[in-house]
Coordinates of C-alpha atoms and ligand atoms in Angstrom, one line a residue:
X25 CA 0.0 0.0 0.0
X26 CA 1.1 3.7 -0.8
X27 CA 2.2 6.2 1.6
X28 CA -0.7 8.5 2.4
X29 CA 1.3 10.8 4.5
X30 CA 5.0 11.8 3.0
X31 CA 6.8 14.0 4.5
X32 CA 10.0 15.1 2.1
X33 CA 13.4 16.8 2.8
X34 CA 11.2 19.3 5.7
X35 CA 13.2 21.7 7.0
X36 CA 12.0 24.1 10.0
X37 CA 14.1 27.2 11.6
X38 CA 13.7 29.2 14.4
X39 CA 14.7 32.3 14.5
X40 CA 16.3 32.9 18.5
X41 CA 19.3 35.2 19.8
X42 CA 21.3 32.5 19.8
X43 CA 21.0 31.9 16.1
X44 CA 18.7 29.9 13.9
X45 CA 17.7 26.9 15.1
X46 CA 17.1 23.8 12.8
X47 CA 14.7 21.9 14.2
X48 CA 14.1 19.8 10.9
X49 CA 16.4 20.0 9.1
X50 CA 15.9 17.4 5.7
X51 CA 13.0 15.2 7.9
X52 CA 11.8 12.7 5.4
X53 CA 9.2 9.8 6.2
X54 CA 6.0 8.6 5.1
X55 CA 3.0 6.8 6.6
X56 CA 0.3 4.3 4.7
X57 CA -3.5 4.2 6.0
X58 CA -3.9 2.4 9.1
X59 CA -0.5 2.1 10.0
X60 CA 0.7 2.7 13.2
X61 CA 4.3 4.5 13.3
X62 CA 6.3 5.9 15.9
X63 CA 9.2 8.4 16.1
X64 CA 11.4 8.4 18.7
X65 CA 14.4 10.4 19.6
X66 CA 15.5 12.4 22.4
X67 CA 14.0 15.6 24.1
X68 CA 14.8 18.4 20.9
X69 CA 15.8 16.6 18.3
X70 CA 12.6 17.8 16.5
X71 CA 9.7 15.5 16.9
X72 CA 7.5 17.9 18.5
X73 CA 8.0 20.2 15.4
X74 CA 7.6 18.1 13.0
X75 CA 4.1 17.0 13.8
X76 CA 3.5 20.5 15.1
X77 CA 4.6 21.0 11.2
X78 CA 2.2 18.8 10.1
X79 CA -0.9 21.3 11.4
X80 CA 0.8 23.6 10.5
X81 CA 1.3 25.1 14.2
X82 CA 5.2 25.2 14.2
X83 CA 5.0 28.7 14.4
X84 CA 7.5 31.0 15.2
X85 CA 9.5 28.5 13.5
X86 CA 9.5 28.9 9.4
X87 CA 9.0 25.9 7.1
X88 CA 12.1 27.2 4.9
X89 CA 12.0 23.8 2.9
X90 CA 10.4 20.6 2.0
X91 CA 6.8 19.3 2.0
X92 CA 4.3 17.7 3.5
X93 CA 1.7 15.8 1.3
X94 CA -1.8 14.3 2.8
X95 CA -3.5 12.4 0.0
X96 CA -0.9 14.3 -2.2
X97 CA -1.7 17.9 -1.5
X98 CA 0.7 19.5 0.2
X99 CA 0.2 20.7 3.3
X100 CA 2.7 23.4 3.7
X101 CA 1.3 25.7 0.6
X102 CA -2.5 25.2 1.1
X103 CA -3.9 28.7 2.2
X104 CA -4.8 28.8 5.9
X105 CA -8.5 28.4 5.2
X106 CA -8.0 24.8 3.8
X107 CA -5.2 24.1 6.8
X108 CA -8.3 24.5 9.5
X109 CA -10.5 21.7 7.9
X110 CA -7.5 19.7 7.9
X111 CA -6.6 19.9 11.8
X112 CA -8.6 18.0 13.6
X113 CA -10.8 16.8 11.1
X114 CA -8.0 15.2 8.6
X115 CA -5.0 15.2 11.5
X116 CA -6.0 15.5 15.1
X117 CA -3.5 15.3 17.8
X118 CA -3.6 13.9 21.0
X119 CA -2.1 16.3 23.1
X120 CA 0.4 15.2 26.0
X121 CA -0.4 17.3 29.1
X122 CA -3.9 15.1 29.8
X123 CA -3.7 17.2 33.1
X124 CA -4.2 20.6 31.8
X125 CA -5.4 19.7 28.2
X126 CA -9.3 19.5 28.7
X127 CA -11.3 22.7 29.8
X128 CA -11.8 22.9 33.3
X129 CA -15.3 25.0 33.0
X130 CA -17.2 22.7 30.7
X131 CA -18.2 19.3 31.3
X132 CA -16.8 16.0 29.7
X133 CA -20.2 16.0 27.6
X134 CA -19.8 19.9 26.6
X135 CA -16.5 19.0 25.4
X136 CA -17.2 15.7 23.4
X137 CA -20.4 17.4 21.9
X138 CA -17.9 20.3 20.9
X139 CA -15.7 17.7 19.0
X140 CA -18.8 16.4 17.2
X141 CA -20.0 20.3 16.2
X142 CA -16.1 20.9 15.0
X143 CA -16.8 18.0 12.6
X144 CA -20.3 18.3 11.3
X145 CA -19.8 22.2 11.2
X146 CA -16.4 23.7 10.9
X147 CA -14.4 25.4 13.3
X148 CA -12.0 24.3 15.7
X149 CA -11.6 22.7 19.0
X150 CA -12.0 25.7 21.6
X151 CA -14.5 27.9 19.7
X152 CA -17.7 26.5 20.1
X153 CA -17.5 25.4 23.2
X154 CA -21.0 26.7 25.2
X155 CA -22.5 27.7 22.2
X156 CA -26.0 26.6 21.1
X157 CA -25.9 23.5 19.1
X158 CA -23.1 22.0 21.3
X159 CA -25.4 20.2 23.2
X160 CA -25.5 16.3 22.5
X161 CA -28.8 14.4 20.9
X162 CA -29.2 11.2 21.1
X163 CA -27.3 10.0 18.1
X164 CA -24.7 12.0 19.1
X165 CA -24.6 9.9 22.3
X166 CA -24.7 6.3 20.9
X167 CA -21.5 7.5 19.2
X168 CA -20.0 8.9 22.0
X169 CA -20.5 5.3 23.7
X170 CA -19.4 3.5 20.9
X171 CA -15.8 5.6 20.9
X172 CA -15.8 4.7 24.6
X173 CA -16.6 1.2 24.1
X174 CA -13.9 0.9 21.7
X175 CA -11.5 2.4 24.0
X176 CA -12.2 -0.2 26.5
X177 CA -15.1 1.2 28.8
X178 CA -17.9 -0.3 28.4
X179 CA -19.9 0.0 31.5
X180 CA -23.2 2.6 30.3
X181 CA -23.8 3.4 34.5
X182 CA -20.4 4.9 34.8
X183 CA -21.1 7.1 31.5
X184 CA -23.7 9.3 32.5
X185 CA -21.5 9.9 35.4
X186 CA -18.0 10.6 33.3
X187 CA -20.3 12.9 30.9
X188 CA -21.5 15.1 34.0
X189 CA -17.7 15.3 35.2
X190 CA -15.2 18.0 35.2
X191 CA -12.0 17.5 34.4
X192 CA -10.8 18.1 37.9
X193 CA -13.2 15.1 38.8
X194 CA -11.5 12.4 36.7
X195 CA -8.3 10.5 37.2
X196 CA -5.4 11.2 34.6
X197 CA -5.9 8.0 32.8
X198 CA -9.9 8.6 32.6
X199 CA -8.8 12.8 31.3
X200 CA -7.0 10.9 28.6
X201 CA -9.1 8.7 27.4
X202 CA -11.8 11.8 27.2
X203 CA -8.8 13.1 25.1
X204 CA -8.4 10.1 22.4
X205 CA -12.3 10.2 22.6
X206 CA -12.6 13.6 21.5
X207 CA -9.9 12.7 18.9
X208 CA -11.8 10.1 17.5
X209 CA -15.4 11.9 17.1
X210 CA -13.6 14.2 14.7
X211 CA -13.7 10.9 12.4
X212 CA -10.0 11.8 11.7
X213 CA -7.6 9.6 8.9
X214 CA -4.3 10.6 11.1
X215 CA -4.1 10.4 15.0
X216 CA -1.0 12.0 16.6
X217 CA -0.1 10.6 20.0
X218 CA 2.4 13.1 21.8
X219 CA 4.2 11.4 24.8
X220 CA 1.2 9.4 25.3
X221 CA 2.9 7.8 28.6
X222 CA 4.2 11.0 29.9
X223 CA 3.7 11.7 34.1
X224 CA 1.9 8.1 33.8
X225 CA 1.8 6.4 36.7
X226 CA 1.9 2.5 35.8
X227 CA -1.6 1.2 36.0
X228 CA -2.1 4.2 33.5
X229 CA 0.4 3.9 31.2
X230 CA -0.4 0.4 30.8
X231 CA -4.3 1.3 30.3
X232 CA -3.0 4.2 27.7
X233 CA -1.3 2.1 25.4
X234 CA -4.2 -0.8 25.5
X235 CA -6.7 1.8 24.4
X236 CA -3.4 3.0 21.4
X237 CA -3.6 -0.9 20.4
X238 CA -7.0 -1.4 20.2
X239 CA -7.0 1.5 17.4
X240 CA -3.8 -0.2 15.2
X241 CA -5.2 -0.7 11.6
X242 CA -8.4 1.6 12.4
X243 CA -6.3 4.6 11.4
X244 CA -2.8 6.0 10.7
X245 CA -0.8 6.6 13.9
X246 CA 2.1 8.6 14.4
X247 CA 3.1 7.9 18.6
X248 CA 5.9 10.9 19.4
X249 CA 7.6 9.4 22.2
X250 CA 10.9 9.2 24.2
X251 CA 9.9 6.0 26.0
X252 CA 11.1 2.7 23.7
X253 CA 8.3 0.0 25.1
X254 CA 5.4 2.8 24.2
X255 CA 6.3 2.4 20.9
X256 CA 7.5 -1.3 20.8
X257 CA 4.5 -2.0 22.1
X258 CA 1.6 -0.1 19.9
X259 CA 3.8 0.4 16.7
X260 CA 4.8 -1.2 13.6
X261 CA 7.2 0.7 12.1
X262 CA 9.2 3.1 14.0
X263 CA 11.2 5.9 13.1
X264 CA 14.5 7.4 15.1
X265 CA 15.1 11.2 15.1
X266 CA 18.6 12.4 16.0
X267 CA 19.3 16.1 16.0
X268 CA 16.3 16.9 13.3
X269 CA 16.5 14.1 11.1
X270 CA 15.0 10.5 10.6
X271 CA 18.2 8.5 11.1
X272 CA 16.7 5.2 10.8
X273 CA 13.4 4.0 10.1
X274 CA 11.9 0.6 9.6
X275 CA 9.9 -2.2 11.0
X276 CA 9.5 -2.4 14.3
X277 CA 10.7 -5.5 15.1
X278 CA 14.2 -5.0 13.1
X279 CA 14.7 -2.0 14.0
X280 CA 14.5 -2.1 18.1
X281 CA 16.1 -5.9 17.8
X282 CA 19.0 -5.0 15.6
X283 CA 19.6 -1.6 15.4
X284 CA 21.9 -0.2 12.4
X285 CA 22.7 3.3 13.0
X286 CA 25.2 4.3 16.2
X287 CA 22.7 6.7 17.5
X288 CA 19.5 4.2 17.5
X289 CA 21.5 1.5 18.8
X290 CA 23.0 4.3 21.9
X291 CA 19.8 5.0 22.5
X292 CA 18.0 1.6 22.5
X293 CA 20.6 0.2 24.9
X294 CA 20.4 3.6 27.4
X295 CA 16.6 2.6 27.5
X296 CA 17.5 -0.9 28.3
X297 CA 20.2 -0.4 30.8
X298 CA 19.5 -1.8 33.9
X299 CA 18.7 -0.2 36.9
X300 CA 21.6 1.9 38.2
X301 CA 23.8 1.3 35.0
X302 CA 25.2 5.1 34.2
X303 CA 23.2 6.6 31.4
X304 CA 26.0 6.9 28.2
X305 CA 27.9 10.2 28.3
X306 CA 26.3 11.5 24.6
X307 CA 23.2 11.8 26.9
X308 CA 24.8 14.6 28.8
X309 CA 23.7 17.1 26.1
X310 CA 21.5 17.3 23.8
X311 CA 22.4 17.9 19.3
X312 CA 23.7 21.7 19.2
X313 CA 20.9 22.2 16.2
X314 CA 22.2 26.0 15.9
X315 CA 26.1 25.3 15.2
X316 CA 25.1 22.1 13.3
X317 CA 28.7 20.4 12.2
X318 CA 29.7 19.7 8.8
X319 CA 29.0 16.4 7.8
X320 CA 27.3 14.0 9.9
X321 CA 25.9 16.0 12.7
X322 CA 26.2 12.9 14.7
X323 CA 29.9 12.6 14.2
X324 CA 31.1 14.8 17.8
X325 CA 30.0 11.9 19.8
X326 CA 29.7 8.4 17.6
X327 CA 31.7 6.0 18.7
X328 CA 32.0 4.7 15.1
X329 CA 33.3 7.7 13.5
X330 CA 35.4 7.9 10.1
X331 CA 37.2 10.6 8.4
X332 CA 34.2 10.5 6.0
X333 CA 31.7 11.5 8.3
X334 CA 33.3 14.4 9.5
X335 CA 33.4 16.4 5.7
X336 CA 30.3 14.6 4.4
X337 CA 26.7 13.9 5.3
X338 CA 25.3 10.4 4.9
X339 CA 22.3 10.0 2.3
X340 CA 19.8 7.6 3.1
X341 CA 19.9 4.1 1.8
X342 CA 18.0 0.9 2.3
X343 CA 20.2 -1.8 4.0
X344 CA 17.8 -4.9 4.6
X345 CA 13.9 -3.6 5.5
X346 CA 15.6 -0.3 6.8
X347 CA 16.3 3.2 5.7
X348 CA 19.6 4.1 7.5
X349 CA 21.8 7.6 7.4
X350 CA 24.9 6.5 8.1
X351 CA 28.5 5.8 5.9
X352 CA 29.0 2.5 8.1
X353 CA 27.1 1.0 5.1
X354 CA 28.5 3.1 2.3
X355 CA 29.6 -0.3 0.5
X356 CA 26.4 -2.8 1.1
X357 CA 22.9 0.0 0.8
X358 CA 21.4 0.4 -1.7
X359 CA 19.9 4.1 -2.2
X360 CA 16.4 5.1 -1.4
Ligands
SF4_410 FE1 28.8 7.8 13.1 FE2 29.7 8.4 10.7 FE3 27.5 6.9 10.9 FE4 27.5 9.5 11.6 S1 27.9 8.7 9.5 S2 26.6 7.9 12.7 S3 29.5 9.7 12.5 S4 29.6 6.3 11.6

């Protein structure tokens, strides 16, 4: 099956006192319907922007480069107009922060009604809210129980009493799943999961990434995470980020087992370590994405580097089922 979502050669800047920053710089990766992907990388390397990118929310930062194609029109030159119908409705985004994400003065009901308004009449999330029409009928209601049943609650007695709750009333794995509910009822064909186990505690987490599996083939999924088993465990393919780039991407399964590029494998193994095992120096800092070095802008800290990778910066090629940036396999890739 065809990618749906592409995303080719992106590049985002900041603008700071410090310099420009490149957030993305040269992001390429695609997604087919009803695949579930997930991106991982350390805190900055650009993961937040890029799907921030994809809403067309990056702002300050500038797309200076690159596209992003939905069904093959490209996001980043479609007028603003044409960018609103496609948030939420096309590309909704599950937002991380499940504590502060849902509004405290409306009830769960006034802001799952509000999701169903957005779709049926235009607008976005926020600007409804308390307006006539924002109420919810009763077909309205059999959906919002079947998105609940779907997401693993099923019990009808305790959903007249979530719909009547604030968010202040509600534990943080119950605000979430309000938040993938309200998600869904915008009927969307992307679903962007952003730290989805972030401030988790376990019972949670572990009742978070059910309710991700439960949607795998339903729609496209792009999980943004840090944490490896969020992703092993609800993803496909995966994708690893290093300093605003995809530096590997691939199944799953190969590309967690038998990592091919120095950073994914550093990473993998610092997730892995075992309890009181010293996290690897690289970790100390995070990619200097305003003084970006020549070459590979890996090369200051890989433990594999060659005179090559100091003057030049690796393309992507295919080595196996996986797209890799790196000139360890120079002699055996093919190119993408
Ligand atoms: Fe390391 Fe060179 Fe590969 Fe970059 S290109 S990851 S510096 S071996």
């Amino acid at each position: 099956m065809s990618a749906f979502l592409r995303v080719s050669n992106l590049h985002v800047y900041f603008d700071t006192p410090q310099g420009v920053v490149r957030a993305n710089n040269g992001v390429n990766l695609e997604a087919r319907p009803g695949e579930s992907l997930g991106i991982m990388g350390e805190s900055g390397c650009g993961k937040t922007v890029l799907f921030l990118s994809m809403l067309r929310l990056q702002q300050p930062g500038r797309i200076t480069a690159g596209s992003i194609t939905l069904d093959g029109r490209d996001i980043t030159q479609l007028p603003e107009r044409d960018v609103e119908r496609i948030r939420g409705r096309d590309i909704a985004l599950v937002p991380q922060n499940q504590a502060t994400a849902l509004n405290p003065a409306y009830t769960v009901r006034e802001q799952l009604a509000e999701a169903i308004v957005v779709r049926e009449r235009g607008g976005s999330l926020g600007s409804v809210l308390g307006r006539r029409g924002s109420r919810m009928d009763g077909e309205a209601l059999e959906e919002v129980r079947r998105v609940f049943r779907e997401l693993g609650f099923a019990d009808d007695r305790l959903m007249g009493r979530l719909l009547q709750s604030y968010p202040h009333e509600l534990s943080g794995g119950m605000r979430q799943r309000v938040l993938i509910a309200m998600a869904l009822l915008l009927r969307p064909r992307v679903l962007i999961a952003d730290e989805p186990t972030t401030a988790l505690d376990r019972a949670t987490r572990a009742q978070s990434l059910a309710m991700l599996r439960r949607l795998n083939g339903a729609l496209t999924m792009l999980v943004v995470s840090h944490d490896l088993d969020a992703i092993a465990s609800t993803c496909g393919r995966v994708a690893v980020m290093y300093a605003g780039r995809i530096v590997e991407s691939g199944p799953a399964g190969e590309v967690l087992s038998d990592p091919r590029h120095p950073y994914s494998r550093l990473l993998i193994s610092a997730q892995r370590r075992t309890r009181g095992e010293p996290l690897p120096t690289m970790f100390a800092d995070t990619a200097n994405l305003v003084d970006v070095p020549p070459g590979c802008s890996f090369h200051p800290i890989c433990p594999e580097v060659m005179p090559q990778c100091l003057v030049h910066e690796p393309a992507e090629s295919k080595v196996g089922g996986v797209r890799v940036a790196c000139h360890l396999y120079d002699g055996e890739a093919a190119p993408c």
